[in-house]
Tab-separated table of C-alpha atoms in Angstrom:
chain	number	residue	atom	x	y	z
A	1393	UNK	CA	63.035	103.652	82.735
A	1394	UNK	CA	64.633	100.566	84.257
A	1395	UNK	CA	62.570	97.385	84.376
A	1396	UNK	CA	61.293	96.907	87.941
A	1397	UNK	CA	62.330	93.238	88.080
A	1398	UNK	CA	65.860	94.131	87.013
A	1399	UNK	CA	66.065	97.004	89.494
A	1400	UNK	CA	64.764	94.795	92.303
A	1401	UNK	CA	67.279	92.057	91.495
A	1402	UNK	CA	70.203	94.476	91.238
A	1403	UNK	CA	69.086	96.037	94.511
A	1404	UNK	CA	68.877	92.618	96.152
A	1405	UNK	CA	72.420	91.855	95.000
A	1406	UNK	CA	73.649	95.117	96.548
A	1407	UNK	CA	71.770	94.335	99.755
A	1408	UNK	CA	73.037	90.747	99.833
A	1409	UNK	CA	76.707	91.584	99.354
A	1410	UNK	CA	76.698	94.270	102.043
A	1411	UNK	CA	74.707	92.021	104.388
A	1412	UNK	CA	77.453	89.457	103.918
A	1413	UNK	CA	80.077	92.072	104.726
A	1414	UNK	CA	78.074	93.099	107.792
A	1415	UNK	CA	77.805	89.468	108.900
A	1416	UNK	CA	81.567	88.992	108.784
A	1417	UNK	CA	82.601	92.032	110.852
A	1418	UNK	CA	80.974	91.018	114.176
A	1419	UNK	CA	81.478	87.265	113.633
A	1420	UNK	CA	85.102	87.192	112.498
A	1421	UNK	CA	86.489	88.230	115.930
A	1422	UNK	CA	85.004	85.084	117.495
A	1423	UNK	CA	86.646	82.892	114.850
A	1424	UNK	CA	89.897	84.788	115.377
A	1425	UNK	CA	89.604	84.305	119.141
A	1426	UNK	CA	89.071	80.560	118.717
A	1427	UNK	CA	92.302	80.441	116.698
A	1428	UNK	CA	94.160	82.569	119.268
A	1429	UNK	CA	94.889	85.448	116.897
A	1430	UNK	CA	96.266	88.799	118.061
A	1431	UNK	CA	94.468	92.106	117.552
A	1432	UNK	CA	96.995	92.969	114.823
A	1433	UNK	CA	96.237	89.733	112.983
A	1434	UNK	CA	92.528	90.418	113.377
A	1435	UNK	CA	92.973	93.880	111.893
A	1436	UNK	CA	94.978	92.487	108.994
A	1437	UNK	CA	92.033	90.254	108.047
A	1438	UNK	CA	89.891	93.379	107.589
A	1439	UNK	CA	92.657	95.308	105.834
A	1440	UNK	CA	93.502	92.375	103.547
A	1441	UNK	CA	89.962	92.392	102.163
A	1442	UNK	CA	90.070	96.133	101.479
A	1443	UNK	CA	93.531	96.011	99.846
A	1444	UNK	CA	92.453	93.162	97.582
A	1445	UNK	CA	89.379	95.117	96.497
A	1446	UNK	CA	91.493	98.221	95.976
A	1447	UNK	CA	93.681	96.387	93.468
A	1448	UNK	CA	91.118	94.237	91.674
A	1449	UNK	CA	87.994	96.423	91.398
A	1450	UNK	CA	89.306	98.570	88.483
A	1451	UNK	CA	90.405	95.413	86.665
A	1452	UNK	CA	86.926	93.910	86.972
A	1453	UNK	CA	85.468	97.236	85.911
A	1454	UNK	CA	87.648	97.120	82.809
A	1455	UNK	CA	86.437	93.597	82.049
A	1456	UNK	CA	82.850	94.799	82.486
A	1457	UNK	CA	83.432	97.374	79.743
A	1458	UNK	CA	85.150	94.892	77.417
A	1459	UNK	CA	83.163	91.682	77.991
A	1460	UNK	CA	79.877	93.036	79.312
A	1461	UNK	CA	78.364	93.779	82.704
A	1462	UNK	CA	76.469	90.536	83.074
A	1463	UNK	CA	79.426	88.080	82.973
A	1464	UNK	CA	81.312	90.141	85.563
A	1465	UNK	CA	78.213	90.371	87.772
A	1466	UNK	CA	77.620	86.616	87.618
A	1467	UNK	CA	81.253	85.814	88.333
A	1468	UNK	CA	81.245	88.329	91.193
A	1469	UNK	CA	78.262	86.585	92.770
A	1470	UNK	CA	79.988	83.242	92.318
A	1471	UNK	CA	83.134	84.651	93.907
A	1472	UNK	CA	81.121	86.086	96.783
A	1473	UNK	CA	79.605	82.665	97.495
A	1474	UNK	CA	82.951	80.896	97.174
A	1475	UNK	CA	84.553	83.448	99.521
A	1476	UNK	CA	82.329	82.277	102.368
A	1477	UNK	CA	83.037	78.621	101.628
A	1478	UNK	CA	86.794	79.267	101.736
A	1479	UNK	CA	86.344	81.210	104.979
A	1480	UNK	CA	84.439	78.327	106.552
A	1481	UNK	CA	87.221	75.865	105.674
A	1482	UNK	CA	90.054	78.034	107.041
A	1483	UNK	CA	91.791	76.568	110.103
A	1484	UNK	CA	94.676	78.992	110.675
A	1485	UNK	CA	95.557	82.686	110.448
A	1486	UNK	CA	97.234	82.358	107.066
A	1487	UNK	CA	94.326	80.355	105.684
A	1488	UNK	CA	91.909	83.014	106.944
A	1489	UNK	CA	94.004	85.810	105.414
A	1490	UNK	CA	94.280	84.017	102.067
A	1491	UNK	CA	90.543	83.314	102.169
A	1492	UNK	CA	89.795	87.009	102.728
A	1493	UNK	CA	92.150	88.160	99.965
A	1494	UNK	CA	90.891	85.611	97.422
A	1495	UNK	CA	87.274	86.266	98.377
A	1496	UNK	CA	87.651	90.009	97.847
A	1497	UNK	CA	89.495	89.518	94.556
A	1498	UNK	CA	86.822	87.183	93.182
A	1499	UNK	CA	83.825	89.246	94.290
A	1500	UNK	CA	85.068	92.833	93.865
A	1501	UNK	CA	83.497	93.104	90.416
A	1502	UNK	CA	79.969	92.862	91.802
A	1503	UNK	CA	79.479	96.495	92.828
A	1504	UNK	CA	81.107	98.062	89.730
A	1505	UNK	CA	78.943	95.814	87.544
A	1506	UNK	CA	75.758	96.724	89.442
A	1507	UNK	CA	76.411	100.474	89.372
A	1508	UNK	CA	77.397	100.265	85.693
A	1509	UNK	CA	74.128	98.500	84.893
A	1510	UNK	CA	72.156	101.088	86.836
A	1511	UNK	CA	73.916	103.796	84.814
A	1512	UNK	CA	73.231	101.924	81.555
A	1513	UNK	CA	69.562	101.227	82.237
A	1514	UNK	CA	68.635	104.593	83.751
A	1515	UNK	CA	68.309	107.968	82.064
A	1516	UNK	CA	70.490	110.948	83.054
A	1517	UNK	CA	67.381	112.522	84.607
A	1518	UNK	CA	66.606	109.691	87.035
A	1519	UNK	CA	70.117	108.284	87.428
A	1520	UNK	CA	70.875	110.172	90.633
A	1521	UNK	CA	67.773	108.759	92.325
A	1522	UNK	CA	68.537	105.235	91.076
A	1523	UNK	CA	72.071	105.502	92.441
A	1524	UNK	CA	70.699	106.801	95.745
A	1525	UNK	CA	68.324	103.854	96.092
A	1526	UNK	CA	71.169	101.436	95.377
A	1527	UNK	CA	73.223	103.242	97.991
A	1528	UNK	CA	70.353	102.940	100.461
A	1529	UNK	CA	70.161	99.185	99.887
A	1530	UNK	CA	73.914	99.072	100.333
A	1531	UNK	CA	73.588	100.810	103.706
A	1532	UNK	CA	70.565	98.746	104.694
A	1533	UNK	CA	72.520	95.563	104.019
A	1534	UNK	CA	75.380	96.747	106.205
A	1535	UNK	CA	72.859	97.636	108.916
A	1536	UNK	CA	71.123	94.246	108.725
A	1537	UNK	CA	74.304	92.163	108.491
A	1538	UNK	CA	75.076	92.052	112.226
A	1539	UNK	CA	71.418	91.286	112.982
A	1540	UNK	CA	71.410	88.392	110.502
A	1541	UNK	CA	74.652	87.143	111.992
A	1542	UNK	CA	73.195	87.337	115.486
A	1543	UNK	CA	70.080	85.462	114.357
A	1544	UNK	CA	71.971	82.462	112.952
A	1545	UNK	CA	75.076	82.374	115.169
A	1546	UNK	CA	73.295	80.385	117.959
A	1547	UNK	CA	73.082	77.501	115.468
A	1548	UNK	CA	76.862	77.622	114.948
A	1549	UNK	CA	79.489	80.283	114.354
A	1550	UNK	CA	79.779	79.370	110.652
A	1551	UNK	CA	76.025	79.172	109.952
A	1552	UNK	CA	75.686	82.891	109.003
A	1553	UNK	CA	78.473	82.389	106.446
A	1554	UNK	CA	76.691	79.365	104.993
A	1555	UNK	CA	73.437	81.336	104.693
A	1556	UNK	CA	75.067	84.342	102.991
A	1557	UNK	CA	77.136	82.206	100.618
A	1558	UNK	CA	74.143	80.045	99.692
A	1559	UNK	CA	71.976	83.088	98.942
A	1560	UNK	CA	74.684	84.452	96.638
A	1561	UNK	CA	74.912	81.185	94.710
A	1562	UNK	CA	71.109	80.897	94.483
A	1563	UNK	CA	70.938	84.434	93.066
A	1564	UNK	CA	73.191	83.529	90.107
A	1565	UNK	CA	70.517	81.717	88.026
A	1566	UNK	CA	67.993	84.483	88.786
A	1567	UNK	CA	70.445	87.102	87.530
A	1568	UNK	CA	71.193	84.965	84.474
A	1569	UNK	CA	67.504	84.737	83.564
A	1570	UNK	CA	66.154	88.194	84.366
A	1571	UNK	CA	69.085	90.583	83.838
A	1572	UNK	CA	69.855	91.360	80.216
A	1573	UNK	CA	73.105	92.803	78.951
A	1574	UNK	CA	72.719	96.517	78.074
A	1575	UNK	CA	72.244	96.959	74.333
A	1576	UNK	CA	74.775	99.749	73.878
A	1577	UNK	CA	78.413	98.818	74.323
A	1578	UNK	CA	81.078	101.149	75.519
A	1579	UNK	CA	82.999	102.513	72.531
A	1580	UNK	CA	85.509	104.736	74.222
A	1581	UNK	CA	87.866	102.066	75.578
A	1582	UNK	CA	91.516	102.217	74.557
A	1583	UNK	CA	92.867	98.674	74.281
A	1584	UNK	CA	96.341	99.917	75.201
A	1585	UNK	CA	95.260	101.399	78.521
A	1586	UNK	CA	96.517	99.705	81.684
A	1587	UNK	CA	93.524	98.304	83.655
A	1588	UNK	CA	95.438	98.160	86.954
A	1589	UNK	CA	94.714	100.482	89.861
A	1590	UNK	CA	97.654	102.778	89.051
A	1591	UNK	CA	96.821	102.635	85.358
A	1592	UNK	CA	93.310	103.762	86.232
A	1593	UNK	CA	94.710	106.641	88.292
A	1594	UNK	CA	96.597	107.782	85.179
A	1595	UNK	CA	93.367	107.612	83.177
A	1596	UNK	CA	91.614	109.761	85.785
A	1597	UNK	CA	94.361	112.363	85.539
A	1598	UNK	CA	93.803	112.485	81.780
A	1599	UNK	CA	90.045	113.033	82.074
A	1600	UNK	CA	90.320	115.811	84.666
A	1601	UNK	CA	87.613	114.436	86.990
A	1602	UNK	CA	90.006	113.757	89.837
A	1603	UNK	CA	87.952	115.924	92.205
A	1604	UNK	CA	85.025	113.488	92.239
A	1605	UNK	CA	87.366	110.628	93.123
A	1606	UNK	CA	89.023	112.823	95.745
A	1607	UNK	CA	85.610	113.361	97.348
A	1608	UNK	CA	85.027	109.594	97.313
A	1609	UNK	CA	88.412	108.928	98.926
A	1610	UNK	CA	88.198	111.734	101.483
A	1611	UNK	CA	84.665	110.900	102.559
A	1612	UNK	CA	85.593	107.229	102.873
A	1613	UNK	CA	88.593	108.077	105.085
A	1614	UNK	CA	86.447	110.310	107.292
A	1615	UNK	CA	83.564	107.820	107.527
A	1616	UNK	CA	85.702	104.730	108.171
A	1617	UNK	CA	87.655	106.549	110.878
A	1618	UNK	CA	84.288	107.501	112.395
A	1619	UNK	CA	82.918	103.950	112.260
A	1620	UNK	CA	86.141	102.386	113.519
A	1621	UNK	CA	86.601	104.632	116.560
A	1622	UNK	CA	83.100	105.760	117.576
A	1623	UNK	CA	82.578	102.968	120.090
A	1624	UNK	CA	86.006	103.445	121.692
A	1625	UNK	CA	85.422	107.208	121.809
A	1626	UNK	CA	82.062	106.930	123.578
A	1627	UNK	CA	83.427	104.481	126.126
A	1628	UNK	CA	86.582	106.523	126.800
A	1629	UNK	CA	84.876	109.916	127.094
A	1630	UNK	CA	81.440	109.095	128.549
A	1631	UNK	CA	81.793	105.534	129.852
A	1632	UNK	CA	78.819	104.863	127.564
A	1633	UNK	CA	76.908	101.599	127.689
A	1634	UNK	CA	76.698	99.147	124.799
A	1635	UNK	CA	73.112	100.336	124.261
A	1636	UNK	CA	74.203	103.955	123.806
A	1637	UNK	CA	76.925	102.942	121.357
A	1638	UNK	CA	74.438	100.835	119.388
A	1639	UNK	CA	71.990	103.753	119.317
A	1640	UNK	CA	74.688	106.016	117.877
A	1641	UNK	CA	75.545	103.587	115.078
A	1642	UNK	CA	71.872	102.905	114.361
A	1643	UNK	CA	71.086	106.635	114.264
A	1644	UNK	CA	73.763	107.219	111.634
A	1645	UNK	CA	72.921	104.242	109.439
A	1646	UNK	CA	69.160	104.575	109.870
A	1647	UNK	CA	69.202	108.258	108.908
A	1648	UNK	CA	71.314	107.549	105.831
A	1649	UNK	CA	69.022	104.777	104.606
A	1650	UNK	CA	65.856	106.811	105.300
A	1651	UNK	CA	67.137	109.879	103.444
A	1652	UNK	CA	68.236	107.880	100.400
A	1653	UNK	CA	64.982	105.951	100.192
A	1654	UNK	CA	62.414	108.635	100.959
A	1655	UNK	CA	63.855	112.151	100.912
A	1656	UNK	CA	66.463	112.424	98.153
A	1657	UNK	CA	63.902	112.574	95.340
A	1658	UNK	CA	62.420	115.741	96.839
A	1659	UNK	CA	65.884	117.188	97.429
A	1660	UNK	CA	66.849	116.548	93.800
A	1661	UNK	CA	63.721	118.448	92.745
A	1662	UNK	CA	64.950	121.487	94.680
A	1663	UNK	CA	68.757	121.343	94.322
A	1664	UNK	CA	71.056	120.341	91.484
A	1665	UNK	CA	73.669	117.648	92.131
A	1666	UNK	CA	76.547	120.043	92.706
A	1667	UNK	CA	74.651	122.167	95.230
A	1668	UNK	CA	73.316	119.118	97.069
A	1669	UNK	CA	76.858	117.737	97.365
A	1670	UNK	CA	78.002	121.010	98.934
A	1671	UNK	CA	75.064	121.005	101.346
A	1672	UNK	CA	75.786	117.388	102.250
A	1673	UNK	CA	79.477	118.049	102.931
A	1674	UNK	CA	78.538	121.050	105.086
A	1675	UNK	CA	76.162	118.929	107.172
A	1676	UNK	CA	78.707	116.098	107.516
A	1677	UNK	CA	81.346	118.572	108.705
A	1678	UNK	CA	78.988	119.981	111.340
A	1679	UNK	CA	78.076	116.457	112.449
A	1680	UNK	CA	81.693	115.384	112.948
A	1681	UNK	CA	82.450	118.628	114.805
A	1682	UNK	CA	79.502	118.064	117.166
A	1683	UNK	CA	80.661	114.509	117.897
A	1684	UNK	CA	84.211	115.684	118.644
A	1685	UNK	CA	83.101	118.430	121.042
A	1686	UNK	CA	79.914	116.954	122.559
A	1687	UNK	CA	79.865	117.322	126.371
A	1688	UNK	CA	77.177	114.624	126.762
A	1689	UNK	CA	76.553	111.361	124.851
A	1690	UNK	CA	73.096	112.284	123.524
A	1691	UNK	CA	74.736	115.076	121.528
A	1692	UNK	CA	76.920	112.435	119.863
A	1693	UNK	CA	73.736	110.822	118.581
A	1694	UNK	CA	72.662	114.176	117.098
A	1695	UNK	CA	76.056	114.378	115.384
A	1696	UNK	CA	75.596	110.842	114.051
A	1697	UNK	CA	72.197	111.778	112.605
A	1698	UNK	CA	73.752	114.769	110.832
A	1699	UNK	CA	76.636	112.725	109.396
A	1700	UNK	CA	74.165	110.110	108.162
A	1701	UNK	CA	72.033	112.793	106.505
A	1702	UNK	CA	75.001	114.519	104.888
A	1703	UNK	CA	76.628	111.352	103.575
A	1704	UNK	CA	73.298	110.265	102.095
A	1705	UNK	CA	73.301	113.484	100.066
A	1706	UNK	CA	76.926	113.259	98.917
A	1707	UNK	CA	77.712	109.619	98.104
A	1708	UNK	CA	74.990	108.813	95.525
A	1709	UNK	CA	75.317	112.258	93.985
A	1710	UNK	CA	79.048	111.828	93.376
A	1711	UNK	CA	78.499	108.353	91.902
A	1712	UNK	CA	75.814	109.775	89.607
A	1713	UNK	CA	78.139	112.591	88.488
A	1714	UNK	CA	80.896	110.080	87.768
A	1715	UNK	CA	78.566	107.916	85.693
A	1716	UNK	CA	77.501	110.933	83.624
A	1717	UNK	CA	80.943	112.392	83.107
A	1718	UNK	CA	83.199	109.342	83.012
A	1719	UNK	CA	85.191	108.963	79.802
A	1720	UNK	CA	86.712	105.575	80.615
A	1721	UNK	CA	83.595	103.401	80.354
A	1722	UNK	CA	81.090	102.822	83.145
A	1723	UNK	CA	82.797	99.662	84.375
A	1724	UNK	CA	86.247	101.139	84.898
A	1725	UNK	CA	84.691	104.343	86.263
A	1726	UNK	CA	82.710	102.454	88.907
A	1727	UNK	CA	85.592	100.065	89.572
A	1728	UNK	CA	87.914	102.943	90.368
A	1729	UNK	CA	85.217	104.532	92.521
A	1730	UNK	CA	85.079	101.335	94.575
A	1731	UNK	CA	88.886	101.302	94.777
A	1732	UNK	CA	88.920	104.832	96.180
A	1733	UNK	CA	86.299	103.742	98.697
A	1734	UNK	CA	88.417	100.706	99.648
A	1735	UNK	CA	91.562	102.826	99.992
A	1736	UNK	CA	89.661	105.119	102.352
A	1737	UNK	CA	88.564	102.128	104.431
A	1738	UNK	CA	92.227	101.162	104.764
A	1739	UNK	CA	93.596	104.590	105.656
A	1740	UNK	CA	90.726	105.818	107.852
A	1741	UNK	CA	90.914	103.252	110.673
A	1742	UNK	CA	94.734	103.325	110.647
A	1743	UNK	CA	94.816	107.101	111.034
A	1744	UNK	CA	91.925	107.180	113.496
A	1745	UNK	CA	93.457	104.473	115.672
A	1746	UNK	CA	96.831	106.235	115.746
A	1747	UNK	CA	95.579	109.718	116.616
A	1748	UNK	CA	93.053	108.362	119.148
A	1749	UNK	CA	95.982	107.286	121.345
A	1750	UNK	CA	97.185	110.892	121.615
A	1751	UNK	CA	93.892	112.800	121.325
A	1752	UNK	CA	90.600	111.051	122.091
A	1753	UNK	CA	88.375	113.243	119.844
A	1754	UNK	CA	91.139	113.365	117.207
A	1755	UNK	CA	89.497	110.981	114.685
A	1756	UNK	CA	86.364	113.141	114.541
A	1757	UNK	CA	88.209	116.461	114.468
A	1758	UNK	CA	90.273	115.263	111.510
A	1759	UNK	CA	87.173	113.829	109.820
A	1760	UNK	CA	85.549	117.256	110.144
A	1761	UNK	CA	88.692	118.863	108.705
A	1762	UNK	CA	88.747	116.440	105.757
A	1763	UNK	CA	85.114	117.046	104.818
A	1764	UNK	CA	85.574	120.806	105.249
A	1765	UNK	CA	88.545	120.725	102.847
A	1766	UNK	CA	86.465	118.688	100.380
A	1767	UNK	CA	83.796	121.383	100.567
A	1768	UNK	CA	86.394	124.094	99.888
A	1769	UNK	CA	87.700	122.070	96.939
A	1770	UNK	CA	84.201	121.840	95.481
A	1771	UNK	CA	83.654	125.568	95.881
A	1772	UNK	CA	86.959	126.324	94.141
A	1773	UNK	CA	86.550	123.787	91.336
A	1774	UNK	CA	82.794	123.978	90.773
A	1775	UNK	CA	82.965	126.041	87.606
A	1776	UNK	CA	86.084	124.401	86.195
A	1777	UNK	CA	85.298	120.759	86.938
A	1778	UNK	CA	81.745	119.831	87.877
A	1779	UNK	CA	80.252	121.973	85.119
A	1780	UNK	CA	82.266	120.278	82.407
A	1781	UNK	CA	79.932	118.756	79.781
A	1782	UNK	CA	79.194	115.061	79.934
A	1783	UNK	CA	80.636	112.592	77.451
A	1784	UNK	CA	77.383	112.547	75.485
A	1785	UNK	CA	77.222	116.330	75.362
A	1786	UNK	CA	80.780	116.577	74.071
A	1787	UNK	CA	80.106	113.995	71.385
A	1788	UNK	CA	77.019	115.895	70.231
A	1789	UNK	CA	79.161	118.971	69.654
A	1790	UNK	CA	81.698	117.124	67.514
């Protein structure tokens, strides 16, 4: 069982990093407006962060397997703090873009290191719940980020960045003192393997667990398209107020956090991971379909609740399955998982924004189609893929 102090500190790091991300999203447009940036330039600042994470997360994951989780975690926290300092100093579009890219590259090892440590310190029996709780803290941080930004912005537009960066730097000595490197080192790392993103894709193809990464990518595309276009959709279709839009977002995020914190343990007692993933994808699909076809705005909120519930069942379960079945080392496994998530956050808003111009409910119809196809894939591959023995089980048979 994981030490409670370690779990709390790892959870705080997850919460802190996503709070920082949540602070940036609503605050960055005001900085961009002060600099006279176009909407395209504003969008590129968001995309630049995701692309940088896409490329660098597997590399940091590889380093976590070779050098240890703790050094990568500490450097990631340092990079996260430095990212905000660079952002504060930026005085032009190109400086902002470079700050975002460098910040993402320096800090992208944080999440792979945290999830790898959770996998190392937890047992296969309680790993799914541990991953779910980390995911809940991740979502809670994203939910609290805008609120934290709103709390400190009256003192200056850069004050929220200073607070988030300072907390990250203060956390470094705490992590150094209380978090110990896992005793067992990864032994299955091939020194000749390419640690780049495309090299990692090749490694996935060799292991045969591409379906779990496909679920990660597909769900990320569907969710990011949903998050990126929900507000525009509600305004265009229902002339909804800012309060209604906020309620919809809060319903989705609040449901997801609540399920992961308080309900998943009971669900894991009733359903195995594969079955719960299928149930979750089914619920997400229904939720997106309701949003796309809702005649009144309160039905959109019901759809948001369903998508939050379903995603809370799928995301931590897939991460847990990856940690149990990954053959590449926990670091590279979690790094590639984050890369797939980042790639989805790039593609989702681009696709959603394009199709929204031609069909207002299009982003949600296609999100429903994506999650439905993921469900079909799981049903087809369940026996061949998700029931493959874990790395430990295969070794025991040798």
